[in-house]
PDB file of C-alpha atoms in Angstrom:
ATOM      1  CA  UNK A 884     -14.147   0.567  21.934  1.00 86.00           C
ATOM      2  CA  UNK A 885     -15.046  -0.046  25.833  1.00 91.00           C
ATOM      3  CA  UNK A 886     -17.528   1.835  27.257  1.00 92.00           C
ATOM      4  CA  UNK A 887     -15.989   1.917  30.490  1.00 94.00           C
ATOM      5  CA  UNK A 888     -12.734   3.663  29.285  1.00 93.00           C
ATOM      6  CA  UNK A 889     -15.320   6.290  27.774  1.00 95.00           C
ATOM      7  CA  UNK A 890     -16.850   7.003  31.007  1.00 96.00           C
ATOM      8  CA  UNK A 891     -13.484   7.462  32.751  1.00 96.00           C
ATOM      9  CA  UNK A 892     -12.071   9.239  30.158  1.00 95.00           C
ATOM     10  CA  UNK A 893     -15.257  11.797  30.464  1.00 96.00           C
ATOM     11  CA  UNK A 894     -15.085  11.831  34.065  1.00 97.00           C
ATOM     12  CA  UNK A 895     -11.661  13.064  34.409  1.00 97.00           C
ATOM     13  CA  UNK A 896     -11.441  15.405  31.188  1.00 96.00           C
ATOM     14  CA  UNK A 897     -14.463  17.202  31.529  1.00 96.00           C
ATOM     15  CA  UNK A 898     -13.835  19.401  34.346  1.00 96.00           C
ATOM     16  CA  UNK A 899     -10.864  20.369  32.462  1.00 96.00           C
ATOM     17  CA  UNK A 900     -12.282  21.450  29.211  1.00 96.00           C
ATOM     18  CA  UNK A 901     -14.782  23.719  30.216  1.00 95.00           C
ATOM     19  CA  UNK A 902     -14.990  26.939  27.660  1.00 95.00           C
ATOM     20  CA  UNK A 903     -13.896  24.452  24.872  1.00 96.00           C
ATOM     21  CA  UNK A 904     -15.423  23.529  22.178  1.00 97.00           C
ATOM     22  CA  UNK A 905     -13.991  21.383  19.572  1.00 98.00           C
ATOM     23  CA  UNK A 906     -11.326  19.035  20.676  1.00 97.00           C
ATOM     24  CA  UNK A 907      -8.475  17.012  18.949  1.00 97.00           C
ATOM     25  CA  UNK A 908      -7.037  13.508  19.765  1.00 96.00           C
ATOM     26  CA  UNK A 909      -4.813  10.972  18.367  1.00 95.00           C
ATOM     27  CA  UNK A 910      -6.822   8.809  15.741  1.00 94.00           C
ATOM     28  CA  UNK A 911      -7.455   6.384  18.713  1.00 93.00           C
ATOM     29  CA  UNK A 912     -11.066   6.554  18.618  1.00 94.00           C
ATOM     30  CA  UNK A 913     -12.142   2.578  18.520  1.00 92.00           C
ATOM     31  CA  UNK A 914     -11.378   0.134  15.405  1.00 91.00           C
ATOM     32  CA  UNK A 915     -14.871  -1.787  15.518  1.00 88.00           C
ATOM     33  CA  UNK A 916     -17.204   1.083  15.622  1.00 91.00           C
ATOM     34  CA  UNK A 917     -15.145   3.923  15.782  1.00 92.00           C
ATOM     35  CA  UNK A 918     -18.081   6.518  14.229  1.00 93.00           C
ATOM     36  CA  UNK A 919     -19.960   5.176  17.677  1.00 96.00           C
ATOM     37  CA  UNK A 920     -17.079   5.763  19.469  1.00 96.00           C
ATOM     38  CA  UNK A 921     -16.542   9.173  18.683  1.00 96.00           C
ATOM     39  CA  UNK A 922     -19.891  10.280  19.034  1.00 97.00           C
ATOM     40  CA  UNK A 923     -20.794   9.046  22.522  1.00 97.00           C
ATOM     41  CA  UNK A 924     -17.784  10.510  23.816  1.00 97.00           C
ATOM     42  CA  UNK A 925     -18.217  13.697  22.303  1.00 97.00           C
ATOM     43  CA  UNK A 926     -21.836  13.502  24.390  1.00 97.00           C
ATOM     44  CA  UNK A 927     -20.470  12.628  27.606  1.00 97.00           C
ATOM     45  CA  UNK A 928     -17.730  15.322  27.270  1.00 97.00           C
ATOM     46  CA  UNK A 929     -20.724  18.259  25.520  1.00 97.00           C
ATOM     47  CA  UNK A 930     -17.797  19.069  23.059  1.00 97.00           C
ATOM     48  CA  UNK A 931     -16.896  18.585  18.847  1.00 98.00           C
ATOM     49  CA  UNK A 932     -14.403  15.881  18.768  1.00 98.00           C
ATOM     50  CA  UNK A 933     -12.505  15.517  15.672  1.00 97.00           C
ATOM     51  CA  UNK A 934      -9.174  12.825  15.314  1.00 96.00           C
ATOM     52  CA  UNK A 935      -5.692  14.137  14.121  1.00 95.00           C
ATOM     53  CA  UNK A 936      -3.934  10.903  11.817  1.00 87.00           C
ATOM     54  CA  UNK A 937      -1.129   9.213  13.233  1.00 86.00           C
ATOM     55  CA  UNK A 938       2.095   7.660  11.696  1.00 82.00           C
ATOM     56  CA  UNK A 939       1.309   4.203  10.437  1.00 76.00           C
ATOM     57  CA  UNK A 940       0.754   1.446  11.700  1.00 80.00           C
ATOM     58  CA  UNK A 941      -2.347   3.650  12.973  1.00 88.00           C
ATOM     59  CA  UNK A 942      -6.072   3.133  13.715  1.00 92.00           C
ATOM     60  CA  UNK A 943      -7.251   4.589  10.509  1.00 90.00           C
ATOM     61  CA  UNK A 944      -5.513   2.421   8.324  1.00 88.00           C
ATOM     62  CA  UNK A 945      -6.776  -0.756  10.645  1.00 92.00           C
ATOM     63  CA  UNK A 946     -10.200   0.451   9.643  1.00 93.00           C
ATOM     64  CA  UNK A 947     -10.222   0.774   6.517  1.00 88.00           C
ATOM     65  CA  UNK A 948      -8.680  -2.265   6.155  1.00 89.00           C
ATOM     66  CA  UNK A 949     -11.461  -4.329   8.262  1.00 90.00           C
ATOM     67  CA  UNK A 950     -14.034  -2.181   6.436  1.00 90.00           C
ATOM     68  CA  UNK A 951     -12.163  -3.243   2.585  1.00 90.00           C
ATOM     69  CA  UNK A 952     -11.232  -6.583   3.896  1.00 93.00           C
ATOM     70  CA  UNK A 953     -15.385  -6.864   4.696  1.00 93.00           C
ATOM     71  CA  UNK A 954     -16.738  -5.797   2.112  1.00 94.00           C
ATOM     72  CA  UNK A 955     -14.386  -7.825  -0.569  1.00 94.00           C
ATOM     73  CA  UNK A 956     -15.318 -11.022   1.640  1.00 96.00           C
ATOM     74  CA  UNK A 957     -19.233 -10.062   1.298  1.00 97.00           C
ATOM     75  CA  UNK A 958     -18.095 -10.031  -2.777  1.00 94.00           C
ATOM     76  CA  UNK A 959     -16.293 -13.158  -3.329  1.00 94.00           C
ATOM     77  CA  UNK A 960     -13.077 -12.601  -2.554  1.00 92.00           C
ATOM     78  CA  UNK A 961     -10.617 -15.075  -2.021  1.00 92.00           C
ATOM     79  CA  UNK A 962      -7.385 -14.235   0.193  1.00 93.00           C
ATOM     80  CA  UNK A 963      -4.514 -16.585   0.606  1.00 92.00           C
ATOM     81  CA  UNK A 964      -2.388 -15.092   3.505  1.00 90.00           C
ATOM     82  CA  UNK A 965       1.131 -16.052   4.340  1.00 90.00           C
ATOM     83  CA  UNK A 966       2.632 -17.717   1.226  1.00 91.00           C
ATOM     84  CA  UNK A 967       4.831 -15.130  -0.535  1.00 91.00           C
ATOM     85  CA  UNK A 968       5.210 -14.543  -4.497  1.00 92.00           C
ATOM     86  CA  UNK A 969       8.242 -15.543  -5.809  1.00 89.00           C
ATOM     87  CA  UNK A 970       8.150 -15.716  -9.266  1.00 90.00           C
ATOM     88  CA  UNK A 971       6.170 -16.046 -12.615  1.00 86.00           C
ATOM     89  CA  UNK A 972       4.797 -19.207 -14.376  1.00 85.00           C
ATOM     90  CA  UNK A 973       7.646 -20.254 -16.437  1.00 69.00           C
ATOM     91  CA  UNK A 974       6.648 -21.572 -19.959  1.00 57.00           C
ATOM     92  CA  UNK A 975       2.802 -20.846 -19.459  1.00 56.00           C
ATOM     93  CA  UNK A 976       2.399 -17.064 -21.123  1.00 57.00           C
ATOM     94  CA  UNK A 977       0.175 -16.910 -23.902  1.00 60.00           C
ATOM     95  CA  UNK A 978       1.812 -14.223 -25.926  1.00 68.00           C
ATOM     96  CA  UNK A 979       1.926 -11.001 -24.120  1.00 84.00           C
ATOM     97  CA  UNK A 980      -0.602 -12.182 -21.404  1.00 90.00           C
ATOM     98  CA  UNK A 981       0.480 -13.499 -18.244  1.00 91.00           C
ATOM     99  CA  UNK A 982      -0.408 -17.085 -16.960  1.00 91.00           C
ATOM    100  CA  UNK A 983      -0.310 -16.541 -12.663  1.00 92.00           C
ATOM    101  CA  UNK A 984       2.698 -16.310 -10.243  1.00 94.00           C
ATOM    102  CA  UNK A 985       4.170 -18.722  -8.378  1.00 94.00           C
ATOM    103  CA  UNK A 986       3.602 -18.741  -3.936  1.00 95.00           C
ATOM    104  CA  UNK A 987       6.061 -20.213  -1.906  1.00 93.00           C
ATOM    105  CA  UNK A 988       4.580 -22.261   0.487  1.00 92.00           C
ATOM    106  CA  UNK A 989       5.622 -24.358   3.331  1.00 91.00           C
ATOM    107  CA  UNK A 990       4.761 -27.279   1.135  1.00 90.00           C
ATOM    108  CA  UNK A 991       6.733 -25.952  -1.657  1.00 93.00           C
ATOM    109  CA  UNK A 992       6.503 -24.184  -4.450  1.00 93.00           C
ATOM    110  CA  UNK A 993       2.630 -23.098  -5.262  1.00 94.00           C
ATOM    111  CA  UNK A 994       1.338 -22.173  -8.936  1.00 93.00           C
ATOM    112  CA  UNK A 995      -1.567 -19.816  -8.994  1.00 94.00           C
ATOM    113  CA  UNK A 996      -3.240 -18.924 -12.345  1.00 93.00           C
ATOM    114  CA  UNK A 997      -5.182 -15.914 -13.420  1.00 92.00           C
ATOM    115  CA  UNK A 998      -6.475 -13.745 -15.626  1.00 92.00           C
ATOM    116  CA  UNK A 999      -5.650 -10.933 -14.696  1.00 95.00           C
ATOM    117  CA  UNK A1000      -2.348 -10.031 -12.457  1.00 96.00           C
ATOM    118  CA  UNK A1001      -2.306  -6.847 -10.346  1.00 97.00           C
ATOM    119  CA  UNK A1002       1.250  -6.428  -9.314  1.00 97.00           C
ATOM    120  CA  UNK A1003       2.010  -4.436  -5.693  1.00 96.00           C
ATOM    121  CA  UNK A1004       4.888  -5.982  -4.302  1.00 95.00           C
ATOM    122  CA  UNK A1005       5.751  -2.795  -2.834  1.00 92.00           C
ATOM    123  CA  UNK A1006       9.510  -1.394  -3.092  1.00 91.00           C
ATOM    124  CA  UNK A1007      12.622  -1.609  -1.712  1.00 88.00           C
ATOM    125  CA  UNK A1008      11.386  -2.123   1.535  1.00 85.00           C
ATOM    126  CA  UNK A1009       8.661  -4.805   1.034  1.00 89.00           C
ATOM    127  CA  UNK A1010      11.137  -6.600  -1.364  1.00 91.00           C
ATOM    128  CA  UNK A1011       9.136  -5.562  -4.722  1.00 94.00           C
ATOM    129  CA  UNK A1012      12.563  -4.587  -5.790  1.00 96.00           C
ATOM    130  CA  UNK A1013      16.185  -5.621  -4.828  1.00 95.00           C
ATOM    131  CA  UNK A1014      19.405  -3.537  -5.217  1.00 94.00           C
ATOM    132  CA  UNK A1015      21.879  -6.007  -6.089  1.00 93.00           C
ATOM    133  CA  UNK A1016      25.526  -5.973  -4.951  1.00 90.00           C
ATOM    134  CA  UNK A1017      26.780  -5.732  -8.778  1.00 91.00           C
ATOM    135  CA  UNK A1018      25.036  -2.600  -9.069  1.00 91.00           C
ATOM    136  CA  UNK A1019      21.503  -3.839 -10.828  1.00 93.00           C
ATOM    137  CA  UNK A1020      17.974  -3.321 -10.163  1.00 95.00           C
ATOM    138  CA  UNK A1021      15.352  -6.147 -10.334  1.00 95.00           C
ATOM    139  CA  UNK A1022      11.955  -6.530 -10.039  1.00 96.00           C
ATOM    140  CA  UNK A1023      11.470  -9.591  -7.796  1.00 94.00           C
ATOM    141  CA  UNK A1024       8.257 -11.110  -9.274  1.00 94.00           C
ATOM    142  CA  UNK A1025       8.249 -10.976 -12.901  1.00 94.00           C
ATOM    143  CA  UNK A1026      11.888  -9.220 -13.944  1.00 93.00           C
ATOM    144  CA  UNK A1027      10.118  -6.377 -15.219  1.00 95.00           C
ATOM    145  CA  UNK A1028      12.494  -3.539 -16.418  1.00 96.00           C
ATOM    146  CA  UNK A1029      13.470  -0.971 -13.920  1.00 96.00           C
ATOM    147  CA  UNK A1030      14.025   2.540 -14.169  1.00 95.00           C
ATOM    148  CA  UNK A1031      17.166   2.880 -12.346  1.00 94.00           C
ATOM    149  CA  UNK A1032      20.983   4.802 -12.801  1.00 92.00           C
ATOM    150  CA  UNK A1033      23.876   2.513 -13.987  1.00 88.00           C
ATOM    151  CA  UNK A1034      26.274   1.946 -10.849  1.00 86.00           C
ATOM    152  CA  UNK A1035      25.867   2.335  -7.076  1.00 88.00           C
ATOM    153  CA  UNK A1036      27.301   5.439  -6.929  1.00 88.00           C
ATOM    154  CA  UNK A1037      24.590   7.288  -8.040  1.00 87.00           C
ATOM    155  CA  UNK A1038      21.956   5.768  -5.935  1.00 92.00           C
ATOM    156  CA  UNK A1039      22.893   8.043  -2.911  1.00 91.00           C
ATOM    157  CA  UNK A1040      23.536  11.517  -2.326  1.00 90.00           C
ATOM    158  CA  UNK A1041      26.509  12.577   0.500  1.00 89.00           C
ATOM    159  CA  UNK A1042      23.609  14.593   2.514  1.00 88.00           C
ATOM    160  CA  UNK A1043      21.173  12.714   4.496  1.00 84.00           C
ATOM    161  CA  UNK A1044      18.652  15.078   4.351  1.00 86.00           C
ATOM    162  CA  UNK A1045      18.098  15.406   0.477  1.00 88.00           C
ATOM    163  CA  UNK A1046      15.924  13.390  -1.563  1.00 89.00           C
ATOM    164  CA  UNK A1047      17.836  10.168  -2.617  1.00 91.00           C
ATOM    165  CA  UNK A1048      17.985   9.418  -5.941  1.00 91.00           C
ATOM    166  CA  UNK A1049      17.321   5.366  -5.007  1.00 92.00           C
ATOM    167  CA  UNK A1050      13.792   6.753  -3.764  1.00 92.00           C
ATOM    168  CA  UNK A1051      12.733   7.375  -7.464  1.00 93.00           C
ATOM    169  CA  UNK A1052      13.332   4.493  -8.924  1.00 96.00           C
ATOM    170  CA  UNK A1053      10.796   2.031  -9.957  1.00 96.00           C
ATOM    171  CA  UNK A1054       8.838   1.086 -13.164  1.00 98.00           C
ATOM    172  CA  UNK A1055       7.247   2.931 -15.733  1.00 98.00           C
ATOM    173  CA  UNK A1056       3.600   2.167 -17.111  1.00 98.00           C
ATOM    174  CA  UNK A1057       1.246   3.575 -19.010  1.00 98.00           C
ATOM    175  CA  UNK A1058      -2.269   5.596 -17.774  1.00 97.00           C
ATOM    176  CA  UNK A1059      -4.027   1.752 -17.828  1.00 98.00           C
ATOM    177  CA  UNK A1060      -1.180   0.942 -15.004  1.00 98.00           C
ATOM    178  CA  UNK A1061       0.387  -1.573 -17.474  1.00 98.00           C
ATOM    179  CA  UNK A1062       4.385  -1.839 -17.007  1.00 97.00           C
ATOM    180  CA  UNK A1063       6.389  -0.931 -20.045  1.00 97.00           C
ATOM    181  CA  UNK A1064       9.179  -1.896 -21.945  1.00 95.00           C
ATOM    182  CA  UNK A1065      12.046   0.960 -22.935  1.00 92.00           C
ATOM    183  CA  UNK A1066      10.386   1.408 -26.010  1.00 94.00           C
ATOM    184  CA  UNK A1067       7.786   2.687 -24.031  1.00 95.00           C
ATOM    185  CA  UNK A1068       5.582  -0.124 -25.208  1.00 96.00           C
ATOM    186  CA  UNK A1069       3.738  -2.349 -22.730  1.00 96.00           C
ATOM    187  CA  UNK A1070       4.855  -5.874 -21.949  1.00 94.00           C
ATOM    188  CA  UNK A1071       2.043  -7.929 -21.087  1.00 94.00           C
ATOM    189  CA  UNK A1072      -1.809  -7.194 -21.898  1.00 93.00           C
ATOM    190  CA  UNK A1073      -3.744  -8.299 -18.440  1.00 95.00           C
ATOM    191  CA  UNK A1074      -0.819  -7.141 -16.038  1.00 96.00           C
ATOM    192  CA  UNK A1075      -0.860  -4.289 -14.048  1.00 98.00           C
ATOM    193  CA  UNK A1076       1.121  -2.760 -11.734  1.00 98.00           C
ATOM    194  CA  UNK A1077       0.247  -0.239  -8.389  1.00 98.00           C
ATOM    195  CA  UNK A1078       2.102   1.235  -5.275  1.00 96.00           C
ATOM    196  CA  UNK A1079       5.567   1.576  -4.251  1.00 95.00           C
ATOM    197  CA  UNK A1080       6.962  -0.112  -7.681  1.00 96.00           C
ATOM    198  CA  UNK A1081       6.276   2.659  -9.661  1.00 97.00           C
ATOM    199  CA  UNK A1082       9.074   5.378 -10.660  1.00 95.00           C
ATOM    200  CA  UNK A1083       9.574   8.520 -10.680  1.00 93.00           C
ATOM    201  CA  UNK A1084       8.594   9.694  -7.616  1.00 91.00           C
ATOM    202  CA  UNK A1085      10.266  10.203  -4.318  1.00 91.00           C
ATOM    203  CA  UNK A1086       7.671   9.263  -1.607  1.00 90.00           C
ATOM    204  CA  UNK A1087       8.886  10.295   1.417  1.00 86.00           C
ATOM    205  CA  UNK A1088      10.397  13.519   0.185  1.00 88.00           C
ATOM    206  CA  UNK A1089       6.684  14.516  -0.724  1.00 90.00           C
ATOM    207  CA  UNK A1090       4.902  12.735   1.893  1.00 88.00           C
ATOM    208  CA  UNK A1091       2.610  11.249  -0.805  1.00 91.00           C
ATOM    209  CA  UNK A1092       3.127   7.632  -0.558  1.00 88.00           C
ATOM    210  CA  UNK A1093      -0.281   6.586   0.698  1.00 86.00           C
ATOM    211  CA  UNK A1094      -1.817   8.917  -1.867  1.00 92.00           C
ATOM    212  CA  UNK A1095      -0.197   7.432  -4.798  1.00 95.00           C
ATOM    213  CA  UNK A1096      -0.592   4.108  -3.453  1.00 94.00           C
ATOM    214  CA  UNK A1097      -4.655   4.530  -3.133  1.00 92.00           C
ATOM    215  CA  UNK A1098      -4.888   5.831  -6.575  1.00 96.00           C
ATOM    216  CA  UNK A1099      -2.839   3.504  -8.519  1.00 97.00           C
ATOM    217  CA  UNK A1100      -4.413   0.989  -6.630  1.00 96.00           C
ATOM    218  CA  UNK A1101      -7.593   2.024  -8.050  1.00 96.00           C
ATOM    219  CA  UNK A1102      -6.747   2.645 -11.121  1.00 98.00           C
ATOM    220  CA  UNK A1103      -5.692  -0.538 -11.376  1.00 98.00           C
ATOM    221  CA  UNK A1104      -8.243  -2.518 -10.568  1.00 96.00           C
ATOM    222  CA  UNK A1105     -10.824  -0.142 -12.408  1.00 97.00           C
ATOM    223  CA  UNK A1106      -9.012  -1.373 -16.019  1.00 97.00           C
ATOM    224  CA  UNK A1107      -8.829  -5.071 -14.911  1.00 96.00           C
ATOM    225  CA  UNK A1108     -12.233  -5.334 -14.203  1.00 93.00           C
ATOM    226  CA  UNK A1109     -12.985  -3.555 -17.150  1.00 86.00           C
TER     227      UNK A1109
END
């Protein structure tokens, strides 16, 4: 974002990239005004510059959270960072419509009521689900039925290299994003579920994580609102 790094930057890579015309770089381009960025360096240096994506944590993904995070602020949007969700309201579902969740707080337990639930906890990593010792499944939030094989044996294969069969499993929902039951019916009316919960799929195998997890997160949030 410094202007001063630009100028250096120009001064010593210029005389080296004579005869060339388009250019690529790390996605490192700025994270305030990284279209500015891009295009005042591309003047200094009289080339196309164009940014090749990074693993994550990367620039990119910084932006368009700022530019999300912005533009949900400018719309209402209420965030409560740092308290983690821990459970459902006990006792307070109104048929097959879900009350809130509970936040653990450094105060204590925290209930927080809604509407409408949007569930992305993430997966085995981020704790949206937890491989028990005894060989079960869970969903950490709501105890939401889990596509999973019976026993830990299963979960792994002996190479390291092959798609794990622990990577696919997750729960199932419907096309409005709503988790089911094994009767393939779906458990609550006004909760919905996104990300790295969902089944089926092995994420890293593909390389389509951050796809699916745009696009169910859209989804998502296109039938709650309605």
């Amino acid at each position: 974002d410094k202007s001063n790094w630009r100028e250096e930057v120009a001064r010593v890579w210029k005389p080296q990239l004579i005869g060339i015309k388009r250019l690529g770089l790390p996605a490192v381009l700025g994270l305030r005004d990284p279209q500015h960025v891009l295009e005042d360096l591309q003047e200094r240096l009289g080339l196309t510059l164009f940014e090749i994506p990074t693993l994550p944590p990367s620039l990119p993904g910084l932006r368009l959270e700022v530019i999300l995070r912005r533009r949900a602020l400018k719309s209402g949007v209420h965030f409560i960072e740092g308290p983690r969700v821990v459970g459902r309201i006990d006792g307070r579902s109104d048929g097959r419509r879900v009350s809130g969740v509970v936040l653990q707080t450094v105060g204590g337990p925290r209930v927080q009521t809604a509407d409408v639930v949007i569930l992305a906890t993430g997966g085995i990593l981020n704790g949206g689900l937890v491989f028990q010792q005894d060989g079960r499944v869970q969903e950490s939030v709501f105890d939401l039925p889990v596509n999973y094989d019976q026993g830990r044996g299963y979960w792994t294969t002996t190479s390291p290299i092959d798609s794990q069969p622990y990577s696919g499993y997750g729960l199932m929902v419907n096309d409005l994003m709503q988790p089911l039951d094994a009767k393939g019916a779906p458990i609550f009316e006004n909760l919905y579920v996104a990300g790295g919960l969902l089944g089926g799929v092995d994420r890293t195998m593909e390389g389509s994580r951050q796809g699916i997890d745009l696009a169910t997160a859209y989804r998502a949030v296109e039938v709650a609102l309605g």
